[in-house]
Amino acid sequence: MTHFPPPAEELRLLDLELRQLDARRAQLLHRRAWLVTALQAAAPRSAPAPLAQPRPEASAPRVQNVLLVLGGVLLTIAAMAFTLVSWGHMGIAGRALVLGAVTLAVLAAPVPLLKRGLRSTAESVAGLGLVLTMLDAYALHEVGLADVDATGYLAAASAVLAALWTAYGLLPHTSELRLPLPAALLAAQLPLTLWAVAADASLFGITAAVLVTAGFDAGVALRVPAGSVRITAVIGAYGMGAWGVWAAGWLSWTATGPSAAARAAALLLLAAGIAVTAAWQEAAAKQALGLSVAAGLLTVAALGGTARPVLPEAWTVPVYLVCGIALPAAIWADRLPQALRDGLTRASAAVQGLALLWTLPLVAIALVGPVAWVEQVWSGTPGDVREAMAVDAPWPPDTETVPVVLATVAAVLLLAARDTAWRARALTGVLVLAWATALVLPAVLELPYAVGLVALAITTAGALAAAAWVRTSEQPETTEEPSATSPEEPTTTYPAEPAAATAAPIGFPTPRTTATVLALLASLPLAFLSLTTEAATLTVLAVLTALFAAASWKAHLAPVTAPAGLAYAAGLACAAGAAAGWQPQYVALLVLVVPVAAALLAARLGDARATMPVEVTGALAALLAVALAAAPADLPMLALVLALCGVITAGVAVRPERRSVAYASAALFVLATWVRLAAWDVGTPEAYTLPVTVPALLVGALRRRRDPQTSSWTAYGPGLAATLVPSLLAAWGDPQWTRPLLLGLAALAVTLLGALHHLQAPLLLGGVVLALDALHELAPYIAQVTDALPRWVLPALAGLLLLAIGATYEQRLRDARRMREFLTNMH
């Protein structure tokens, strides 16, 4: 058995071994240092390190490719020069023999190069061979077929070259080449379009040729494996397809008769068929959604373009909209792939969105146009609502069907609301579209002015009612009836339908919020439209005030409706005063009713979200009253308005959470006092400052009584400075002796009080003011003495002063330190 010594013995052994190890380590380190020194002294001077080899800037494969491309380009240029310049110096047999032999030799050269593994060289030689075949075609036209139409010959030559290059790229010995097949596909883009141009086909025929070429490219892209050929086919399909679709759309939009519209529609349907066929293939699974959307939009453009020429201009957008809405009918076919269904749905949504964009200018005019009546207040009743809304803006032409478009899209969204996942968004869209329809419908129908005002008032009331109704259907209703299991916990009763069905996604406005905002927006053009006549203004503002005040009883609407009601009440007060012929300063007294109502309402509101908007609206109304009182420069009335505002803010400051408003109340009272003094032509500054100083000192004394640790600068500094500083500035410019004498006595009293009660602020402020006031009184005598003394006296006195200070420097420092400590100990 292993014997373990006692802990003390084991610790002693460990310490002994560690000391031995440290000694051995020190010995080894000393020996190592000696060896290193000896080796450095005996080693010969080392030779300079060889210079680093320059790093190659181009890799070998890159150099090879550059050389091959350059060689191919030079040979191509040489072949072109031979064909274009030296061709005429040889006979017909020599020409054919030389050019044919060179072409065949170049096209055959890649075969041995591929066998030797020289793939890049083979590609370059093959490219040269393809260029030579193009030169052969050009030479053939110049020599034997010069009378043939150039466009037709180019079409035939491009078709032959495409076939030859395809065969060359598919041969067993040249199938490894990557250049011939993409080149053949590029050449295949020209024949159909060029044949159509050569045959003097119409724009419809040329567009059809372009679309057929795009379909051919799409078929190639879907059949060949991934590689250069497929990339070339995809580029050709999208490029030729975009060109053909643009041309077909332009032909459809500019068609003046049913025949031209039908032919353009056939072209658009051809493009849609190509897109649908491509989307149906598994090879285009990633692009299926986009192709489906394109197919749907092309189908709508085709069907709508067919009906457009035979209908009035105002019905163009509704026709396209109907076609877009009918587009998802194909979704009912269960055999369609899911991507195709989703694409058609999105295409339908895109058509509806474009139709709504067409309605935006008219909605903007109906919403913003009435603002122009601000410059024409009470100028007379317009003929109808359209004239009232478009007072400064031209009415857009062919907009009679705007309400139809808005109502149709709203109906579609209402049907989409059956899906619980989209219910909140659909209901929000329905509310917005219904509001827009009600907003523009009176102007579109050119209803009488009074009827239009009534319609807008009904729209506002309906939006407020919708906001109240949506709230009760979205949120669970909480009752205070205790349950049997938990007496203190309220019971929550949920509606029959789950709240999640109508709850909007995070970041998306809820139907309740949307309805509230729409009610506020609808009320704005109504209020501006009412500015045409006095009676309309008073009636509409009274109705809006009542509507928003009634809606404020709903707690969730109060943060928006209560401030809106107060704002319209302020407008009603201004309108009522103007209708009574009152001057602005007297209208201000009527406007002050709104801040009073806001203060009372804010005190009774239990929702913190509504309190702040109500108080801000009341403050803005008070500012409006002050501005009205200040407009005619009636100082007594302005002082009265400021004092009343101070009373209102003092009432607000009674609430515990609004104690800070007391500062604003004090400021308003001071301003009111100053304005009243200015109205009395009082020029003495103390009359303005003492009303501030006395209350401030009383408040400071009360604060120090409650909190003895409060600094005297906080308690008494502002109040004393409010009077002493302005009085000192006035005394320095006052030639009389009364003001300086009274100021000096007051400063002396303040200084003595500060010294008596050990208060720092009164002592320093009073002392500084007293010293400056005394200096002001002695200034003339000092000036006289200075003028009477010789000029050398002042430098001499300054020198003596410096000597005296230097002699008693230490004593002065001790005195200054004692003074600092004395002041520090004071409050």
PDB file of C-alpha atoms in Angstrom, residues 496-664:
ATOM      1  CA  ALA A 496     -68.408  34.912 -31.027  1.00  0.00           C
ATOM      2  CA  GLU A 497     -65.666  35.392 -33.635  1.00  0.00           C
ATOM      3  CA  PRO A 498     -62.020  35.219 -32.529  1.00  0.00           C
ATOM      4  CA  ALA A 499     -60.299  38.556 -32.236  1.00  0.00           C
ATOM      5  CA  ALA A 500     -57.357  37.241 -34.239  1.00  0.00           C
ATOM      6  CA  ALA A 501     -59.580  37.066 -37.269  1.00  0.00           C
ATOM      7  CA  THR A 502     -59.884  40.817 -37.435  1.00  0.00           C
ATOM      8  CA  ALA A 503     -56.639  41.814 -35.781  1.00  0.00           C
ATOM      9  CA  ALA A 504     -54.261  43.532 -38.134  1.00  0.00           C
ATOM     10  CA  PRO A 505     -50.667  42.322 -38.499  1.00  0.00           C
ATOM     11  CA  ILE A 506     -47.960  44.098 -36.572  1.00  0.00           C
ATOM     12  CA  GLY A 507     -47.046  47.367 -38.310  1.00  0.00           C
ATOM     13  CA  PHE A 508     -50.284  47.457 -40.328  1.00  0.00           C
ATOM     14  CA  PRO A 509     -53.008  49.983 -39.392  1.00  0.00           C
ATOM     15  CA  THR A 510     -56.087  48.422 -37.882  1.00  0.00           C
ATOM     16  CA  PRO A 511     -59.542  49.113 -39.346  1.00  0.00           C
ATOM     17  CA  ARG A 512     -60.393  51.111 -36.208  1.00  0.00           C
ATOM     18  CA  THR A 513     -57.389  53.400 -36.613  1.00  0.00           C
ATOM     19  CA  THR A 514     -58.039  53.739 -40.334  1.00  0.00           C
ATOM     20  CA  ALA A 515     -61.666  54.705 -39.798  1.00  0.00           C
ATOM     21  CA  THR A 516     -60.691  57.329 -37.216  1.00  0.00           C
ATOM     22  CA  VAL A 517     -58.129  58.908 -39.532  1.00  0.00           C
ATOM     23  CA  LEU A 518     -60.577  58.842 -42.450  1.00  0.00           C
ATOM     24  CA  ALA A 519     -63.191  60.637 -40.356  1.00  0.00           C
ATOM     25  CA  LEU A 520     -60.679  63.364 -39.573  1.00  0.00           C
ATOM     26  CA  LEU A 521     -59.646  63.628 -43.233  1.00  0.00           C
ATOM     27  CA  ALA A 522     -63.249  63.803 -44.432  1.00  0.00           C
ATOM     28  CA  SER A 523     -63.988  66.629 -42.030  1.00  0.00           C
ATOM     29  CA  LEU A 524     -61.211  68.832 -43.430  1.00  0.00           C
ATOM     30  CA  PRO A 525     -62.647  69.403 -46.957  1.00  0.00           C
ATOM     31  CA  LEU A 526     -66.082  69.774 -45.377  1.00  0.00           C
ATOM     32  CA  ALA A 527     -64.800  72.557 -43.115  1.00  0.00           C
ATOM     33  CA  PHE A 528     -63.022  74.337 -45.968  1.00  0.00           C
ATOM     34  CA  LEU A 529     -66.008  73.996 -48.298  1.00  0.00           C
ATOM     35  CA  SER A 530     -68.174  75.663 -45.677  1.00  0.00           C
ATOM     36  CA  LEU A 531     -66.144  78.874 -45.932  1.00  0.00           C
ATOM     37  CA  THR A 532     -68.179  79.969 -48.940  1.00  0.00           C
ATOM     38  CA  THR A 533     -70.980  81.532 -46.880  1.00  0.00           C
ATOM     39  CA  GLU A 534     -71.455  82.694 -43.315  1.00  0.00           C
ATOM     40  CA  ALA A 535     -74.402  80.402 -42.597  1.00  0.00           C
ATOM     41  CA  ALA A 536     -72.628  77.350 -44.022  1.00  0.00           C
ATOM     42  CA  THR A 537     -69.515  78.027 -41.931  1.00  0.00           C
ATOM     43  CA  LEU A 538     -71.414  78.337 -38.666  1.00  0.00           C
ATOM     44  CA  THR A 539     -73.582  75.308 -39.359  1.00  0.00           C
ATOM     45  CA  VAL A 540     -70.793  72.992 -40.523  1.00  0.00           C
ATOM     46  CA  LEU A 541     -68.391  73.923 -37.710  1.00  0.00           C
ATOM     47  CA  ALA A 542     -71.137  73.430 -35.138  1.00  0.00           C
ATOM     48  CA  VAL A 543     -71.981  70.013 -36.609  1.00  0.00           C
ATOM     49  CA  LEU A 544     -68.332  68.943 -36.684  1.00  0.00           C
ATOM     50  CA  THR A 545     -67.816  70.089 -33.099  1.00  0.00           C
ATOM     51  CA  ALA A 546     -70.840  68.098 -31.986  1.00  0.00           C
ATOM     52  CA  LEU A 547     -69.836  64.985 -33.978  1.00  0.00           C
ATOM     53  CA  PHE A 548     -66.297  64.809 -32.625  1.00  0.00           C
ATOM     54  CA  ALA A 549     -67.430  65.692 -29.105  1.00  0.00           C
ATOM     55  CA  ALA A 550     -69.963  62.856 -29.202  1.00  0.00           C
ATOM     56  CA  ALA A 551     -67.341  60.442 -30.554  1.00  0.00           C
ATOM     57  CA  SER A 552     -65.008  61.385 -27.695  1.00  0.00           C
ATOM     58  CA  TRP A 553     -67.220  59.427 -25.297  1.00  0.00           C
ATOM     59  CA  LYS A 554     -65.543  56.335 -26.775  1.00  0.00           C
ATOM     60  CA  ALA A 555     -62.289  56.025 -24.883  1.00  0.00           C
ATOM     61  CA  HIS A 556     -60.362  54.583 -27.838  1.00  0.00           C
ATOM     62  CA  LEU A 557     -61.410  57.511 -30.075  1.00  0.00           C
ATOM     63  CA  ALA A 558     -60.789  60.321 -27.584  1.00  0.00           C
ATOM     64  CA  PRO A 559     -57.044  60.821 -28.352  1.00  0.00           C
ATOM     65  CA  VAL A 560     -58.039  61.920 -31.882  1.00  0.00           C
ATOM     66  CA  THR A 561     -61.640  63.079 -31.723  1.00  0.00           C
ATOM     67  CA  ALA A 562     -61.372  65.218 -28.568  1.00  0.00           C
ATOM     68  CA  PRO A 563     -58.583  67.466 -29.956  1.00  0.00           C
ATOM     69  CA  ALA A 564     -60.397  67.633 -33.299  1.00  0.00           C
ATOM     70  CA  GLY A 565     -63.621  68.701 -31.576  1.00  0.00           C
ATOM     71  CA  LEU A 566     -61.770  71.397 -29.634  1.00  0.00           C
ATOM     72  CA  ALA A 567     -60.091  72.652 -32.801  1.00  0.00           C
ATOM     73  CA  TYR A 568     -63.427  72.939 -34.612  1.00  0.00           C
ATOM     74  CA  ALA A 569     -64.868  74.631 -31.524  1.00  0.00           C
ATOM     75  CA  ALA A 570     -62.106  77.242 -31.737  1.00  0.00           C
ATOM     76  CA  GLY A 571     -62.924  77.762 -35.402  1.00  0.00           C
ATOM     77  CA  LEU A 572     -66.607  78.075 -34.530  1.00  0.00           C
ATOM     78  CA  ALA A 573     -65.783  80.721 -31.919  1.00  0.00           C
ATOM     79  CA  CYS A 574     -63.802  82.728 -34.472  1.00  0.00           C
ATOM     80  CA  ALA A 575     -66.554  82.393 -37.064  1.00  0.00           C
ATOM     81  CA  ALA A 576     -69.255  83.366 -34.569  1.00  0.00           C
ATOM     82  CA  GLY A 577     -67.320  86.448 -33.487  1.00  0.00           C
ATOM     83  CA  ALA A 578     -66.689  87.470 -37.093  1.00  0.00           C
ATOM     84  CA  ALA A 579     -70.362  86.928 -37.961  1.00  0.00           C
ATOM     85  CA  ALA A 580     -71.338  89.172 -35.023  1.00  0.00           C
ATOM     86  CA  GLY A 581     -69.038  91.905 -36.275  1.00  0.00           C
ATOM     87  CA  TRP A 582     -66.730  91.802 -33.273  1.00  0.00           C
ATOM     88  CA  GLN A 583     -63.202  93.057 -33.435  1.00  0.00           C
ATOM     89  CA  PRO A 584     -60.408  90.463 -33.097  1.00  0.00           C
ATOM     90  CA  GLN A 585     -59.538  91.332 -29.504  1.00  0.00           C
ATOM     91  CA  TYR A 586     -63.115  90.639 -28.437  1.00  0.00           C
ATOM     92  CA  VAL A 587     -63.216  87.429 -30.456  1.00  0.00           C
ATOM     93  CA  ALA A 588     -60.200  86.335 -28.399  1.00  0.00           C
ATOM     94  CA  LEU A 589     -62.374  86.311 -25.269  1.00  0.00           C
ATOM     95  CA  LEU A 590     -64.749  83.928 -27.016  1.00  0.00           C
ATOM     96  CA  VAL A 591     -61.889  81.688 -28.133  1.00  0.00           C
ATOM     97  CA  LEU A 592     -60.722  81.370 -24.519  1.00  0.00           C
ATOM     98  CA  VAL A 593     -63.751  79.164 -23.896  1.00  0.00           C
ATOM     99  CA  VAL A 594     -61.875  76.391 -25.727  1.00  0.00           C
ATOM    100  CA  PRO A 595     -58.846  76.327 -23.355  1.00  0.00           C
ATOM    101  CA  VAL A 596     -61.259  76.309 -20.423  1.00  0.00           C
ATOM    102  CA  ALA A 597     -63.102  73.344 -21.897  1.00  0.00           C
ATOM    103  CA  ALA A 598     -59.791  71.592 -22.652  1.00  0.00           C
ATOM    104  CA  ALA A 599     -58.612  72.054 -19.054  1.00  0.00           C
ATOM    105  CA  LEU A 600     -61.871  70.694 -17.645  1.00  0.00           C
ATOM    106  CA  LEU A 601     -61.903  67.785 -20.100  1.00  0.00           C
ATOM    107  CA  ALA A 602     -58.271  66.858 -19.412  1.00  0.00           C
ATOM    108  CA  ALA A 603     -59.022  66.771 -15.674  1.00  0.00           C
ATOM    109  CA  ARG A 604     -61.881  64.316 -16.217  1.00  0.00           C
ATOM    110  CA  LEU A 605     -60.232  62.060 -18.791  1.00  0.00           C
ATOM    111  CA  GLY A 606     -58.972  58.833 -17.350  1.00  0.00           C
ATOM    112  CA  ASP A 607     -56.983  57.818 -20.442  1.00  0.00           C
ATOM    113  CA  ALA A 608     -53.459  59.213 -20.359  1.00  0.00           C
ATOM    114  CA  ARG A 609     -53.229  58.914 -24.153  1.00  0.00           C
ATOM    115  CA  ALA A 610     -55.983  61.490 -24.625  1.00  0.00           C
ATOM    116  CA  THR A 611     -54.895  63.933 -21.921  1.00  0.00           C
ATOM    117  CA  MET A 612     -51.815  65.266 -23.644  1.00  0.00           C
ATOM    118  CA  PRO A 613     -53.456  65.893 -27.091  1.00  0.00           C
ATOM    119  CA  VAL A 614     -56.346  67.697 -25.386  1.00  0.00           C
ATOM    120  CA  GLU A 615     -54.001  69.901 -23.382  1.00  0.00           C
ATOM    121  CA  VAL A 616     -51.874  70.692 -26.431  1.00  0.00           C
ATOM    122  CA  THR A 617     -54.988  71.671 -28.374  1.00  0.00           C
ATOM    123  CA  GLY A 618     -56.101  73.900 -25.506  1.00  0.00           C
ATOM    124  CA  ALA A 619     -52.677  75.555 -25.401  1.00  0.00           C
ATOM    125  CA  LEU A 620     -52.806  76.207 -29.158  1.00  0.00           C
ATOM    126  CA  ALA A 621     -56.260  77.728 -28.781  1.00  0.00           C
ATOM    127  CA  ALA A 622     -54.906  79.991 -26.021  1.00  0.00           C
ATOM    128  CA  LEU A 623     -52.075  81.077 -28.329  1.00  0.00           C
ATOM    129  CA  LEU A 624     -54.683  81.856 -30.989  1.00  0.00           C
ATOM    130  CA  ALA A 625     -56.567  84.004 -28.491  1.00  0.00           C
ATOM    131  CA  VAL A 626     -53.374  85.871 -27.576  1.00  0.00           C
ATOM    132  CA  ALA A 627     -52.607  86.432 -31.270  1.00  0.00           C
ATOM    133  CA  LEU A 628     -56.115  87.787 -31.885  1.00  0.00           C
ATOM    134  CA  ALA A 629     -55.802  90.124 -28.897  1.00  0.00           C
ATOM    135  CA  ALA A 630     -52.380  91.342 -30.006  1.00  0.00           C
ATOM    136  CA  ALA A 631     -53.384  91.927 -33.645  1.00  0.00           C
ATOM    137  CA  PRO A 632     -55.019  95.393 -33.187  1.00  0.00           C
ATOM    138  CA  ALA A 633     -52.418  96.500 -30.559  1.00  0.00           C
ATOM    139  CA  ASP A 634     -55.113  96.888 -27.875  1.00  0.00           C
ATOM    140  CA  LEU A 635     -52.844  96.590 -24.823  1.00  0.00           C
ATOM    141  CA  PRO A 636     -55.556  96.572 -22.115  1.00  0.00           C
ATOM    142  CA  MET A 637     -57.395  93.739 -23.864  1.00  0.00           C
ATOM    143  CA  LEU A 638     -54.148  91.858 -24.427  1.00  0.00           C
ATOM    144  CA  ALA A 639     -53.373  92.171 -20.718  1.00  0.00           C
ATOM    145  CA  LEU A 640     -56.826  90.826 -19.894  1.00  0.00           C
ATOM    146  CA  VAL A 641     -56.381  87.842 -22.231  1.00  0.00           C
ATOM    147  CA  LEU A 642     -52.959  87.052 -20.767  1.00  0.00           C
ATOM    148  CA  ALA A 643     -54.354  87.243 -17.262  1.00  0.00           C
ATOM    149  CA  LEU A 644     -57.216  84.913 -18.167  1.00  0.00           C
ATOM    150  CA  CYS A 645     -54.723  82.480 -19.684  1.00  0.00           C
ATOM    151  CA  GLY A 646     -52.795  82.660 -16.419  1.00  0.00           C
ATOM    152  CA  VAL A 647     -55.961  81.810 -14.515  1.00  0.00           C
ATOM    153  CA  ILE A 648     -56.598  78.812 -16.781  1.00  0.00           C
ATOM    154  CA  THR A 649     -53.049  77.494 -16.397  1.00  0.00           C
ATOM    155  CA  ALA A 650     -53.250  78.034 -12.643  1.00  0.00           C
ATOM    156  CA  GLY A 651     -56.336  75.845 -12.631  1.00  0.00           C
ATOM    157  CA  VAL A 652     -54.438  73.179 -14.573  1.00  0.00           C
ATOM    158  CA  ALA A 653     -51.542  73.385 -12.099  1.00  0.00           C
ATOM    159  CA  VAL A 654     -53.903  72.335  -9.306  1.00  0.00           C
ATOM    160  CA  ARG A 655     -53.662  68.755 -10.585  1.00  0.00           C
ATOM    161  CA  PRO A 656     -50.767  66.914  -8.913  1.00  0.00           C
ATOM    162  CA  GLU A 657     -49.263  65.674 -12.179  1.00  0.00           C
ATOM    163  CA  ARG A 658     -49.278  69.190 -13.687  1.00  0.00           C
ATOM    164  CA  ARG A 659     -47.536  71.158 -10.931  1.00  0.00           C
ATOM    165  CA  SER A 660     -44.923  72.385 -13.383  1.00  0.00           C
ATOM    166  CA  VAL A 661     -47.590  74.377 -15.254  1.00  0.00           C
ATOM    167  CA  ALA A 662     -47.494  76.823 -12.334  1.00  0.00           C
ATOM    168  CA  TYR A 663     -44.354  78.346 -13.851  1.00  0.00           C
ATOM    169  CA  ALA A 664     -46.249  79.110 -17.044  1.00  0.00           C
TER     170      ALA A 664
END
